[in-house]
PDB file of C-alpha atoms in Angstrom:
ATOM      1  CA  UNK A   1     136.344 -65.172 -53.295  1.00  0.00           C
ATOM      2  CA  UNK A   2     135.872 -68.582 -53.148  1.00  0.00           C
ATOM      3  CA  UNK A   3     137.779 -71.805 -52.689  1.00  0.00           C
ATOM      4  CA  UNK A   4     140.173 -73.116 -55.278  1.00  0.00           C
ATOM      5  CA  UNK A   5     141.500 -76.955 -55.170  1.00  0.00           C
ATOM      6  CA  UNK A   6     145.113 -77.015 -54.571  1.00  0.00           C
ATOM      7  CA  UNK A   7     145.561 -80.911 -54.439  1.00  0.00           C
ATOM      8  CA  UNK A   8     143.993 -84.260 -55.631  1.00  0.00           C
ATOM      9  CA  UNK A   9     145.497 -87.352 -54.893  1.00  0.00           C
ATOM     10  CA  UNK A  10     145.679 -89.808 -52.218  1.00  0.00           C
ATOM     11  CA  UNK A  11     144.675 -89.606 -48.461  1.00  0.00           C
ATOM     12  CA  UNK A  12     147.948 -89.770 -47.310  1.00  0.00           C
ATOM     13  CA  UNK A  13     149.346 -87.240 -49.447  1.00  0.00           C
ATOM     14  CA  UNK A  14     146.917 -85.058 -48.627  1.00  0.00           C
ATOM     15  CA  UNK A  15     147.041 -84.939 -45.221  1.00  0.00           C
ATOM     16  CA  UNK A  16     150.675 -84.240 -45.590  1.00  0.00           C
ATOM     17  CA  UNK A  17     149.911 -81.376 -47.517  1.00  0.00           C
ATOM     18  CA  UNK A  18     147.091 -80.221 -45.327  1.00  0.00           C
ATOM     19  CA  UNK A  19     149.314 -80.058 -41.979  1.00  0.00           C
ATOM     20  CA  UNK A  20     152.111 -78.003 -43.557  1.00  0.00           C
ATOM     21  CA  UNK A  21     149.031 -75.411 -44.840  1.00  0.00           C
ATOM     22  CA  UNK A  22     148.082 -75.511 -41.377  1.00  0.00           C
ATOM     23  CA  UNK A  23     151.299 -74.880 -39.788  1.00  0.00           C
ATOM     24  CA  UNK A  24     151.282 -71.503 -41.619  1.00  0.00           C
ATOM     25  CA  UNK A  25     147.719 -70.669 -40.768  1.00  0.00           C
ATOM     26  CA  UNK A  26     145.822 -71.917 -43.579  1.00  0.00           C
ATOM     27  CA  UNK A  27     142.418 -73.313 -43.311  1.00  0.00           C
ATOM     28  CA  UNK A  28     142.304 -76.270 -45.589  1.00  0.00           C
ATOM     29  CA  UNK A  29     138.925 -77.756 -46.410  1.00  0.00           C
ATOM     30  CA  UNK A  30     139.142 -81.360 -47.355  1.00  0.00           C
ATOM     31  CA  UNK A  31     136.790 -83.097 -49.752  1.00  0.00           C
ATOM     32  CA  UNK A  32     137.321 -86.961 -49.358  1.00  0.00           C
ATOM     33  CA  UNK A  33     135.781 -88.919 -52.227  1.00  0.00           C
ATOM     34  CA  UNK A  34     136.587 -92.491 -50.835  1.00  0.00           C
ATOM     35  CA  UNK A  35     134.207 -91.604 -47.933  1.00  0.00           C
ATOM     36  CA  UNK A  36     131.517 -90.036 -49.903  1.00  0.00           C
ATOM     37  CA  UNK A  37     131.862 -93.171 -52.919  1.00  0.00           C
ATOM     38  CA  UNK A  38     131.470 -95.468 -49.922  1.00  0.00           C
ATOM     39  CA  UNK A  39     128.586 -93.976 -48.344  1.00  0.00           C
ATOM     40  CA  UNK A  40     127.232 -93.526 -51.813  1.00  0.00           C
ATOM     41  CA  UNK A  41     127.522 -97.668 -52.288  1.00  0.00           C
ATOM     42  CA  UNK A  42     130.166 -97.633 -54.918  1.00  0.00           C
ATOM     43  CA  UNK A  43     134.304 -97.127 -54.966  1.00  0.00           C
ATOM     44  CA  UNK A  44     135.967 -94.441 -56.212  1.00  0.00           C
ATOM     45  CA  UNK A  45     139.735 -95.109 -56.314  1.00  0.00           C
ATOM     46  CA  UNK A  46     141.322 -92.336 -58.447  1.00  0.00           C
ATOM     47  CA  UNK A  47     142.104 -88.715 -57.003  1.00  0.00           C
ATOM     48  CA  UNK A  48     140.240 -89.427 -53.594  1.00  0.00           C
ATOM     49  CA  UNK A  49     140.810 -86.394 -51.654  1.00  0.00           C
ATOM     50  CA  UNK A  50     140.778 -83.010 -52.780  1.00  0.00           C
ATOM     51  CA  UNK A  51     142.233 -79.721 -50.759  1.00  0.00           C
ATOM     52  CA  UNK A  52     140.864 -76.087 -51.234  1.00  0.00           C
ATOM     53  CA  UNK A  53     141.837 -73.054 -49.745  1.00  0.00           C
ATOM     54  CA  UNK A  54     140.342 -69.795 -49.929  1.00  0.00           C
ATOM     55  CA  UNK A  55     141.528 -67.968 -52.767  1.00  0.00           C
ATOM     56  CA  UNK A  56     142.821 -64.776 -51.117  1.00  0.00           C
ATOM     57  CA  UNK A  57     145.215 -67.361 -49.282  1.00  0.00           C
ATOM     58  CA  UNK A  58     147.134 -68.640 -52.282  1.00  0.00           C
ATOM     59  CA  UNK A  59     149.800 -66.136 -52.780  1.00  0.00           C
ATOM     60  CA  UNK A  60     150.881 -67.469 -48.808  1.00  0.00           C
ATOM     61  CA  UNK A  61     150.020 -70.881 -49.458  1.00  0.00           C
ATOM     62  CA  UNK A  62     151.860 -71.514 -53.164  1.00  0.00           C
ATOM     63  CA  UNK A  63     155.631 -71.655 -51.828  1.00  0.00           C
ATOM     64  CA  UNK A  64     154.365 -74.193 -49.336  1.00  0.00           C
ATOM     65  CA  UNK A  65     152.237 -76.456 -52.051  1.00  0.00           C
ATOM     66  CA  UNK A  66     155.781 -75.770 -54.743  1.00  0.00           C
ATOM     67  CA  UNK A  67     157.947 -77.068 -51.949  1.00  0.00           C
ATOM     68  CA  UNK A  68     155.429 -80.140 -51.312  1.00  0.00           C
ATOM     69  CA  UNK A  69     154.927 -81.078 -55.175  1.00  0.00           C
ATOM     70  CA  UNK A  70     159.231 -81.199 -55.186  1.00  0.00           C
ATOM     71  CA  UNK A  71     159.526 -83.358 -52.173  1.00  0.00           C
ATOM     72  CA  UNK A  72     157.271 -86.116 -54.084  1.00  0.00           C
TER      73      UNK A  72
END
C-alpha cells in the first residue's frame, strides 16, 4: 500500500483538514511546495500544500474529507 493525495491547496486549508484527520487518529503526510520552492530559489503560489494518507486509511478518512469540502 502507498500514499494517496487527498488535498492540494492553501496552507491554511491544508492545516485545517490535517487537524480533522489527526483527530480521528490518522497519520497525514504534508508536502509543502512553498517551502520547497523557497529553498530552491523560486516561488510557487498555486497548489502550495499537498496532503497524503495511507491508501488503507481512505475509508476512514473519506467522510471527514467530504465534510471538509462541503464546508468550504
